[in-house]
Tab-separated table of C-alpha atoms in Angstrom:
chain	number	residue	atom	x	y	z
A	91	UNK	CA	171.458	-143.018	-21.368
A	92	UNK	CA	173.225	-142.237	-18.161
A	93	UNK	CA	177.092	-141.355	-18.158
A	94	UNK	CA	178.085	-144.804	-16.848
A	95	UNK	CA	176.365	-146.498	-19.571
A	96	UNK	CA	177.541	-144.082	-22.207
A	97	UNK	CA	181.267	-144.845	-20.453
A	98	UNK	CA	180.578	-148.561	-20.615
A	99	UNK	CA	179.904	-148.898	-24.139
A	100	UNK	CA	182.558	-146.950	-25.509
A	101	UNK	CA	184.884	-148.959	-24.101
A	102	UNK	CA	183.219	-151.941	-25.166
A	103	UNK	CA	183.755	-150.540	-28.618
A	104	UNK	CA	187.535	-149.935	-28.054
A	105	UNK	CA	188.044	-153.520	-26.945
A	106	UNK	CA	186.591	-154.673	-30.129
A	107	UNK	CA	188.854	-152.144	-31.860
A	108	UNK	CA	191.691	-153.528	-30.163
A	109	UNK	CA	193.736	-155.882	-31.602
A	110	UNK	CA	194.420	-159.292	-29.587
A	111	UNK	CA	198.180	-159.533	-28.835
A	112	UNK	CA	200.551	-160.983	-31.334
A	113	UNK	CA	201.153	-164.035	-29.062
A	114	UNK	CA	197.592	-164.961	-28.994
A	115	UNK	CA	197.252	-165.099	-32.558
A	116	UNK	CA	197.269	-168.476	-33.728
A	117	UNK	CA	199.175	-168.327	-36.997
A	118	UNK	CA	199.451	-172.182	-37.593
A	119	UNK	CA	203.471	-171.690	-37.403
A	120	UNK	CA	203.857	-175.531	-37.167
A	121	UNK	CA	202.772	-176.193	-40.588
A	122	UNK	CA	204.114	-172.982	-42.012
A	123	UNK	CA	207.616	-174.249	-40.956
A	124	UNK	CA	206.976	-177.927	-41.651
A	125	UNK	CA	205.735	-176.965	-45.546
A	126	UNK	CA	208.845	-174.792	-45.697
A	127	UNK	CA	211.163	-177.202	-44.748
A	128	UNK	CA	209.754	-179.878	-47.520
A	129	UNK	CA	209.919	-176.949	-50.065
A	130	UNK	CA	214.058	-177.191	-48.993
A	131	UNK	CA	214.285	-180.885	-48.842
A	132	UNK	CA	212.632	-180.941	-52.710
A	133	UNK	CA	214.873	-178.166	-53.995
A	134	UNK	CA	218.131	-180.074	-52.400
A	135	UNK	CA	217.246	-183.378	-53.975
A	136	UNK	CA	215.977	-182.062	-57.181
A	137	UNK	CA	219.322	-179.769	-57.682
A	138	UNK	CA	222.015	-182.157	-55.844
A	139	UNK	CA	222.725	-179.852	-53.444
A	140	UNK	CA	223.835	-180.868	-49.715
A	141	UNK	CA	223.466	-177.834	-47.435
A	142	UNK	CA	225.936	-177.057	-44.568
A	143	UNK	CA	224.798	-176.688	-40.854
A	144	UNK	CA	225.704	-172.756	-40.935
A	145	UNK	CA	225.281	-170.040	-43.846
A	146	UNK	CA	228.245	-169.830	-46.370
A	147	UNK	CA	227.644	-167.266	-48.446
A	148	UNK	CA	228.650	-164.204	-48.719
A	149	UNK	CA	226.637	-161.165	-46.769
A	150	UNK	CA	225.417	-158.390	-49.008
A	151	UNK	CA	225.349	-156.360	-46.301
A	152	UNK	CA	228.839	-156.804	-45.149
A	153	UNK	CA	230.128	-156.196	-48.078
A	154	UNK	CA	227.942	-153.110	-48.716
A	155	UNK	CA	229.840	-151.774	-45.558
A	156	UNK	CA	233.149	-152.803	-46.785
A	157	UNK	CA	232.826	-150.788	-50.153
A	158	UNK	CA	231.375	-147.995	-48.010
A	159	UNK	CA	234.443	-148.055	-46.120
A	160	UNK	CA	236.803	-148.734	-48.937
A	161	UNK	CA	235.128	-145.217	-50.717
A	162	UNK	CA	236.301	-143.890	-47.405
A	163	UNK	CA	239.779	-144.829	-47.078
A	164	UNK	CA	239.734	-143.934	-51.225
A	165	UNK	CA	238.616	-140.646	-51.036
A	166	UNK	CA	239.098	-139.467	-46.874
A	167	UNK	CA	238.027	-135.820	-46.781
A	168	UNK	CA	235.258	-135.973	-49.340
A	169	UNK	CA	233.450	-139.423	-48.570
A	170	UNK	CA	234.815	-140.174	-44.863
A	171	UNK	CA	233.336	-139.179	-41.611
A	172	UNK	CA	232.202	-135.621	-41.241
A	173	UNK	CA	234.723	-134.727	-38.557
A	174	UNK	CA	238.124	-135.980	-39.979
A	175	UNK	CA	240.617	-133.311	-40.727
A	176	UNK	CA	243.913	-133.572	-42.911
A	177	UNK	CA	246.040	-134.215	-40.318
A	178	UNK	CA	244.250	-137.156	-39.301
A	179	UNK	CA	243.774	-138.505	-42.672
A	180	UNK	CA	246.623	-140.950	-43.001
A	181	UNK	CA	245.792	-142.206	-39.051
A	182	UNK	CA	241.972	-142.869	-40.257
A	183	UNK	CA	243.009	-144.443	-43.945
A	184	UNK	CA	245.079	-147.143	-42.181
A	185	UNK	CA	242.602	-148.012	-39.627
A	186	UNK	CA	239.810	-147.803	-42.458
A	187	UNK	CA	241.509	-150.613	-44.358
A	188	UNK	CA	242.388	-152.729	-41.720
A	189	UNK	CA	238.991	-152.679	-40.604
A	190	UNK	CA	237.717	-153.313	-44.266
A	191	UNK	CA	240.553	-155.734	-45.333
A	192	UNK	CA	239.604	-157.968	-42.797
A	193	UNK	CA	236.233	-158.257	-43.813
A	194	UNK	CA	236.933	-158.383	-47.088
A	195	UNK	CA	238.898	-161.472	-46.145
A	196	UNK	CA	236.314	-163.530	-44.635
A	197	UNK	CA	233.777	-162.780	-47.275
A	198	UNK	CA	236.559	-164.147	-49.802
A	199	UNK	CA	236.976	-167.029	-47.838
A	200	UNK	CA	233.305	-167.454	-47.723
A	201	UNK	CA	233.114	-167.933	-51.487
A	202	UNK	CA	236.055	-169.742	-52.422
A	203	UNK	CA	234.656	-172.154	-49.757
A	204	UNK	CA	231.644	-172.182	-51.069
A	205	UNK	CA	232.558	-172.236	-54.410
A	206	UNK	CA	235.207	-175.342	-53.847
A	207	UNK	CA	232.475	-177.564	-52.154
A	208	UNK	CA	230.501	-176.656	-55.484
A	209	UNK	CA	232.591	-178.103	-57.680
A	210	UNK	CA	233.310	-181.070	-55.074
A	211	UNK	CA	237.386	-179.316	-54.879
A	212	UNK	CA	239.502	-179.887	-51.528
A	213	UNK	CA	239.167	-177.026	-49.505
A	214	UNK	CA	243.160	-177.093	-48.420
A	215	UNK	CA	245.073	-173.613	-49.165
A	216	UNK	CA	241.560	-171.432	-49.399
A	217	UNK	CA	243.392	-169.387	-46.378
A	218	UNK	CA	246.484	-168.834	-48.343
A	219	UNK	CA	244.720	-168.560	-51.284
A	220	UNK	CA	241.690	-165.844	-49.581
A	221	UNK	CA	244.886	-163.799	-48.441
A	222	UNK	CA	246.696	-163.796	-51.166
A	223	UNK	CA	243.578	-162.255	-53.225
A	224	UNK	CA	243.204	-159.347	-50.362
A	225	UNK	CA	246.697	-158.613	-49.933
A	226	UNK	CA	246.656	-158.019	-54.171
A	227	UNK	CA	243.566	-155.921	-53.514
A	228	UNK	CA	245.249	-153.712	-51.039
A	229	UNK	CA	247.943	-153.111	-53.023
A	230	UNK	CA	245.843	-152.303	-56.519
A	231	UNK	CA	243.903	-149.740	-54.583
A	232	UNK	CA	246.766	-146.651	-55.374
A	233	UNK	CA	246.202	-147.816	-58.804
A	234	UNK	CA	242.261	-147.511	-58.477
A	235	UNK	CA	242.603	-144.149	-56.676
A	236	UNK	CA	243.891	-143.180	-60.207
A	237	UNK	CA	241.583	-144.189	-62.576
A	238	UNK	CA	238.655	-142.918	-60.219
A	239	UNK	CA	240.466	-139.741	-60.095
A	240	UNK	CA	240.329	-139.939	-64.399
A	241	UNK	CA	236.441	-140.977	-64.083
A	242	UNK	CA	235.784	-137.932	-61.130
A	243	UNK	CA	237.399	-135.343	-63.934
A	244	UNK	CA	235.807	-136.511	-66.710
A	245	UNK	CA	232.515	-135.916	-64.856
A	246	UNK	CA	233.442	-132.427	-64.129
A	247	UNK	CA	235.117	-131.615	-67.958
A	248	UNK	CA	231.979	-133.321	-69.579
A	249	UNK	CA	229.208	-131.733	-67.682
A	250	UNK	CA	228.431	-127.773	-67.576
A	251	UNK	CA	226.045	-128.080	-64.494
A	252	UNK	CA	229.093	-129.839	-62.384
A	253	UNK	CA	230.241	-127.118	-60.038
A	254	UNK	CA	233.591	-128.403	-58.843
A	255	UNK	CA	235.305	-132.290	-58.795
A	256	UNK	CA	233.601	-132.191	-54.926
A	257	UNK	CA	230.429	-132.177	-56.202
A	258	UNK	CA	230.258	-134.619	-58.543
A	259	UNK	CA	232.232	-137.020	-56.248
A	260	UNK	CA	230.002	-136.741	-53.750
A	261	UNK	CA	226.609	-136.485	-55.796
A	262	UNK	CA	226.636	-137.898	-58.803
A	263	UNK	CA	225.104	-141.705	-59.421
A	264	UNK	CA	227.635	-142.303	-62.393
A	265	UNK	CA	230.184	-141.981	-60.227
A	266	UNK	CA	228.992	-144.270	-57.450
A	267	UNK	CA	228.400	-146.408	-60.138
A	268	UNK	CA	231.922	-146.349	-61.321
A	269	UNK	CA	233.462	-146.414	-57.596
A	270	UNK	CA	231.847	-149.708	-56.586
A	271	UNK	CA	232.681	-151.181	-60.787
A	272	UNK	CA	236.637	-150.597	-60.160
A	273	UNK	CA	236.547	-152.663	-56.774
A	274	UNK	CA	234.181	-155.159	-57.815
A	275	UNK	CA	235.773	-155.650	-61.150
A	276	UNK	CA	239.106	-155.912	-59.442
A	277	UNK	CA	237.611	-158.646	-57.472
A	278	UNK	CA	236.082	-160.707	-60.534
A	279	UNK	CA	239.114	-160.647	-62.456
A	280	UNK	CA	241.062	-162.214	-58.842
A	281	UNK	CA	238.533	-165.421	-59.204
A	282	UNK	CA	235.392	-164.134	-56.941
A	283	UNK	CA	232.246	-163.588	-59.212
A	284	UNK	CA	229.617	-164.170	-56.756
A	285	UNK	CA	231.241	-161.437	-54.150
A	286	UNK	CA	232.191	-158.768	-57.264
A	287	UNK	CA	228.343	-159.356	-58.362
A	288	UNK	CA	226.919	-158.717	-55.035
A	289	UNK	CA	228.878	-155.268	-54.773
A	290	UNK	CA	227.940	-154.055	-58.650
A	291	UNK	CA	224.300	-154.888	-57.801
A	292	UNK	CA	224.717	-152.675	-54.410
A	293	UNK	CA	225.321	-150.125	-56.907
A	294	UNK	CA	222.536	-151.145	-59.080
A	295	UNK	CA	220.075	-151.014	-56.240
A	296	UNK	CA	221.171	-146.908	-55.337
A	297	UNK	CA	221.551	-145.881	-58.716
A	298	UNK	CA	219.575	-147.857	-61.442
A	299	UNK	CA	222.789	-148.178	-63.110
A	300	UNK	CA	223.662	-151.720	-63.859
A	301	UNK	CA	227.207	-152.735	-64.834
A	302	UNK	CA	227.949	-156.323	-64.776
A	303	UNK	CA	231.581	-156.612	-62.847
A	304	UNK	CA	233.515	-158.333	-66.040
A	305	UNK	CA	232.700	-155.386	-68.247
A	306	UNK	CA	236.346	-153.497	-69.009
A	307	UNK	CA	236.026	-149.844	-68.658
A	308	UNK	CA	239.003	-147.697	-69.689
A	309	UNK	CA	239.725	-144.633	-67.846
A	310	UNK	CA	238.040	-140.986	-68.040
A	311	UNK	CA	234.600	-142.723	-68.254
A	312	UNK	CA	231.792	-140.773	-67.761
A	313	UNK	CA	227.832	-141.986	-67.001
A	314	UNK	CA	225.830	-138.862	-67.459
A	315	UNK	CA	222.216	-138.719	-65.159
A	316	UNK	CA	222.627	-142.723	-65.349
A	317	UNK	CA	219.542	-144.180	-64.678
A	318	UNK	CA	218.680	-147.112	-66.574
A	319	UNK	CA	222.216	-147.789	-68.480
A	320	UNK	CA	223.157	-151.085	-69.024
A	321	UNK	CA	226.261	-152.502	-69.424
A	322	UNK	CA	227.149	-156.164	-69.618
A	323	UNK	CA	229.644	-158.663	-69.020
A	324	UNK	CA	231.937	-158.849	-71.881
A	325	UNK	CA	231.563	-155.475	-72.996
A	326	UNK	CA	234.785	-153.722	-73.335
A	327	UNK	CA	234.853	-149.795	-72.871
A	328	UNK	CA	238.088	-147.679	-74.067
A	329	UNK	CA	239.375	-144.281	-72.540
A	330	UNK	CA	237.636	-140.805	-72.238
A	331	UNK	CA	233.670	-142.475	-73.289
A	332	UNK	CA	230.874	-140.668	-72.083
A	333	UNK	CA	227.391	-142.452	-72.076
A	334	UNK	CA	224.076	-140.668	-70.767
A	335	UNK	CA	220.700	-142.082	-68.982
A	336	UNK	CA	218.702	-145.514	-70.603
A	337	UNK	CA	221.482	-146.504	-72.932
A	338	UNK	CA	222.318	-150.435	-72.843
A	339	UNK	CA	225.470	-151.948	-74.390
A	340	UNK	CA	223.751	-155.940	-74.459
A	341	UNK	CA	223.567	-158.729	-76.388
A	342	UNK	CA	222.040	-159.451	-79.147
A	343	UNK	CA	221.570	-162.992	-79.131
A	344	UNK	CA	221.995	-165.937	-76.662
A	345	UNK	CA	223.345	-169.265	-77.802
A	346	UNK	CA	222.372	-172.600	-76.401
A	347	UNK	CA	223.570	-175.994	-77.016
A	348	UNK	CA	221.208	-178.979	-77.792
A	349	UNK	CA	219.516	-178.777	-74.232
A	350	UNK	CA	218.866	-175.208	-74.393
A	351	UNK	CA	221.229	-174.220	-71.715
A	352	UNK	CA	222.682	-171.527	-72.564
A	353	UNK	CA	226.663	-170.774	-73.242
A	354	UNK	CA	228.438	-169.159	-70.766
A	355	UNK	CA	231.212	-166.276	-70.744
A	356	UNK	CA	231.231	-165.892	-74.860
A	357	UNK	CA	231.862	-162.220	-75.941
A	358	UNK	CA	228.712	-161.235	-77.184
A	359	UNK	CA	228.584	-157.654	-76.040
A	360	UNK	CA	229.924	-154.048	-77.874
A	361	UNK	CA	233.240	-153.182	-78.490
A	362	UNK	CA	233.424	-149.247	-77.614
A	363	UNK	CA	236.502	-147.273	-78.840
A	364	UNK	CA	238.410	-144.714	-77.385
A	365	UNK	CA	236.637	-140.940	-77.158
A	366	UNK	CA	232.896	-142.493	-78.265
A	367	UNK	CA	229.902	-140.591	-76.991
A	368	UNK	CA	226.492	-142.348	-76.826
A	369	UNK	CA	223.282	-140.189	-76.093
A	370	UNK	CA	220.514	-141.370	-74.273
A	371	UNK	CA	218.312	-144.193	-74.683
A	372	UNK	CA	220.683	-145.927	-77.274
A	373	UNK	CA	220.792	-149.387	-77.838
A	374	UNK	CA	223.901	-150.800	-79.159
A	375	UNK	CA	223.599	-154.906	-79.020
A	376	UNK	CA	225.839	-157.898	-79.971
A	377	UNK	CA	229.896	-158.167	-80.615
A	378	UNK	CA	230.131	-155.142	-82.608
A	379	UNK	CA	232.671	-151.925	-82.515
A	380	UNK	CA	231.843	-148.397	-82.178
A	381	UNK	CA	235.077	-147.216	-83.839
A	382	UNK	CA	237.399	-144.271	-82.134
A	383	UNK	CA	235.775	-141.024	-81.920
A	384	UNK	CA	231.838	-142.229	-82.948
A	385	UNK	CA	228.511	-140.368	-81.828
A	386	UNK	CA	225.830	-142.313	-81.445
A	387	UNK	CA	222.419	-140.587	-80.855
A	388	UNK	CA	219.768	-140.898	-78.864
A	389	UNK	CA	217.363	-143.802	-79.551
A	390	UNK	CA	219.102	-145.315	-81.788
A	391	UNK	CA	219.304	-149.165	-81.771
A	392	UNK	CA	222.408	-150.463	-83.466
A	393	UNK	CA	223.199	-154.010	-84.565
A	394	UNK	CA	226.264	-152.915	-86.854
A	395	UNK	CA	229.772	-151.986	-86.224
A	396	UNK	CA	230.332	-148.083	-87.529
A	397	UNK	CA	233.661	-146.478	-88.367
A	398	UNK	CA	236.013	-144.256	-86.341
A	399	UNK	CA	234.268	-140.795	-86.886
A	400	UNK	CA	230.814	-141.877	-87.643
A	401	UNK	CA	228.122	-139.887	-86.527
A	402	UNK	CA	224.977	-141.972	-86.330
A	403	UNK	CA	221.365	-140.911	-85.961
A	404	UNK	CA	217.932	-142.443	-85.810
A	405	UNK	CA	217.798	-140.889	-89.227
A	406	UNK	CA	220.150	-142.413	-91.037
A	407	UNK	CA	220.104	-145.957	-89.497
A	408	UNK	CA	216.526	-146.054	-90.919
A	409	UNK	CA	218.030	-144.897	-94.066
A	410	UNK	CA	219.844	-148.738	-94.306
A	411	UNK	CA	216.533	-150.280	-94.067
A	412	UNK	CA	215.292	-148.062	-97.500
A	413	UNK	CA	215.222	-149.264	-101.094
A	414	UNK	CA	218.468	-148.792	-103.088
A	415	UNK	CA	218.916	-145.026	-104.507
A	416	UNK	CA	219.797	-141.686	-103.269
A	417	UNK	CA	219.810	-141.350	-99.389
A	418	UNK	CA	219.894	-138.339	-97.991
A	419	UNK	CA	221.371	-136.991	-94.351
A	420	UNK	CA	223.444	-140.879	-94.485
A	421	UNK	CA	226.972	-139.635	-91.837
A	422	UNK	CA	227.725	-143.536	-91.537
């Protein structure tokens, strides 16, 4: 074969490894788009809902940038830009939260509006109402600066490897975890679920720690390694716990009335006292109390409340399950 020919049919063979441009590809969009839109239409009529003509939700990603720059104005030479310097700090904190506070504000706005046209509410006084929620914010972030501080030292008291409060602040996932639960929970407890949800999945999505935004969680709290905990809505948390990887303070059981909906909001998850430590992979479920002081160990799953002081081990929770008569290595 001469070197024309040999030319000729290798790029023969490249056409036919070449793709065709996108815009010839026929990808039957006009039925893709028409099925789509009757998938919408059914879900509106079958739900009662009545969709606007723009989005009013609230952005995840906006909001992800507004907690990024919150941990900024929070915490200036140790999360903020890589170039500020002390002197500047109080110039770049004030522009930080103007910035932030104003976005904050329209993504408020965006769910009490949302929420009022829910519940078929007038929507008069949701500016008022959206400032009057930010403006509270701004001025509970001192406060927040506080208890992070409490969480940030607890991290560095309860963990040998920590090397100074800068490193954990900047590496640990517990306390990402715990920076984006104060906001957020600040934010559920001011009336805006959907927008304090969105922020403590952010967190969920970096860290694998999951905290539901209406959990309480006194100060000096410590998530050790992290990944996997669990914490849920109406758990309360005292001062000074520490918790490590894969433990889940959930619910044991979820009522529903006659239609099988479930019930909504009831307190149905743990009770944790003041100076508890829980080791990893426990399960603690239901309304019960881990009283002042307990240690829980690792793998245990615990239906029960246990007394200030307990110690409680795989061990002897099995030991409750055994026939009546001497028990031995019982702490509980």
């Amino acid at each position: 074969m001469s070197d024309a020919a040999v030319l000729e049919s290798a790029v023969g063979a490249a056409a036919l490894a070449t793709p065709a441009p996108a815009d010839a590809v026929n990808w039957r969009l006009d039925r893709v788009v028409a099925e789509l839109r009757a998938a919408r239409a059914h879900w509106r009529a079958e739900h009662g809902r009545r969709e606007l003509a723009v989005r009013e939700l609230p952005s995840r990603e906006a909001l992800r940038d507004i907690v990024n720059a919150l941990s900024g104005a929070l915490f200036p030479l140790r999360l903020g830009p890589v170039d500020l310097r002390e002197e500047s700090e109080d110039y770049y904190v004030g522009h930080t939260l103007d910035s932030a506070l104003n976005a904050l504000l329209a993504q408020v706005r965006l769910e009490l509006r949302f929420a009022a046209r829910q519940r078929r509410l007038p929507v008069d006084g949701i500016e008022a109402e959206a400032l009057r929620i930010v403006r509270e914010f701004a001025a509970a972030l001192p406060g927040l600066r506080s208890l992070l501080d409490s969480d940030v030292l607890a991290a560095f008291r309860g963990d040998p490897a920590a090397g100074s409060v800068d490193e954990v602040l900047i590496c640990y996932p517990g306390i990402l975890a715990i920076i984006h639960h104060r906001i957020a929970h600040h934010l559920y407890r001011a009336g805006l679920p959907l927008v304090a949800r969105i922020i403590a999945e952010t967190a969920h999505s970096q860290t694998g720690i999951d905290i539901h935004p209406g959990a309480q969680i006194g100060s000096g709290f410590f998530i050790d390694h992290g990944t996997g905990v669990v914490i849920g809505e109406t758990a309360v948390i005292g001062e000074r716990v520490r918790v490590y990887q894969a433990v889940t303070l959930g619910a044991k059981r979820f009522p529903a009335d006659d239609e099988g909906h479930l019930h909504k909001g009831l307190p149905r998850h743990p009770i944790v006292e003041d100076d508890v430590v829980i080791y990893a992979g426990a399960t603690i479920l239901g309304r019960i109390t881990l009283g002042r002081g307990a240690v829980i160990g690792g793998n245990v799953w615990l239906t029960r409340s246990v007394a200030p002081g307990s110690h409680i081990t795989q061990a002897n929770v099995q030991s409750e399950d055994l026939p009546a008569g001497p028990r031995e290595g019982a702490s509980a």
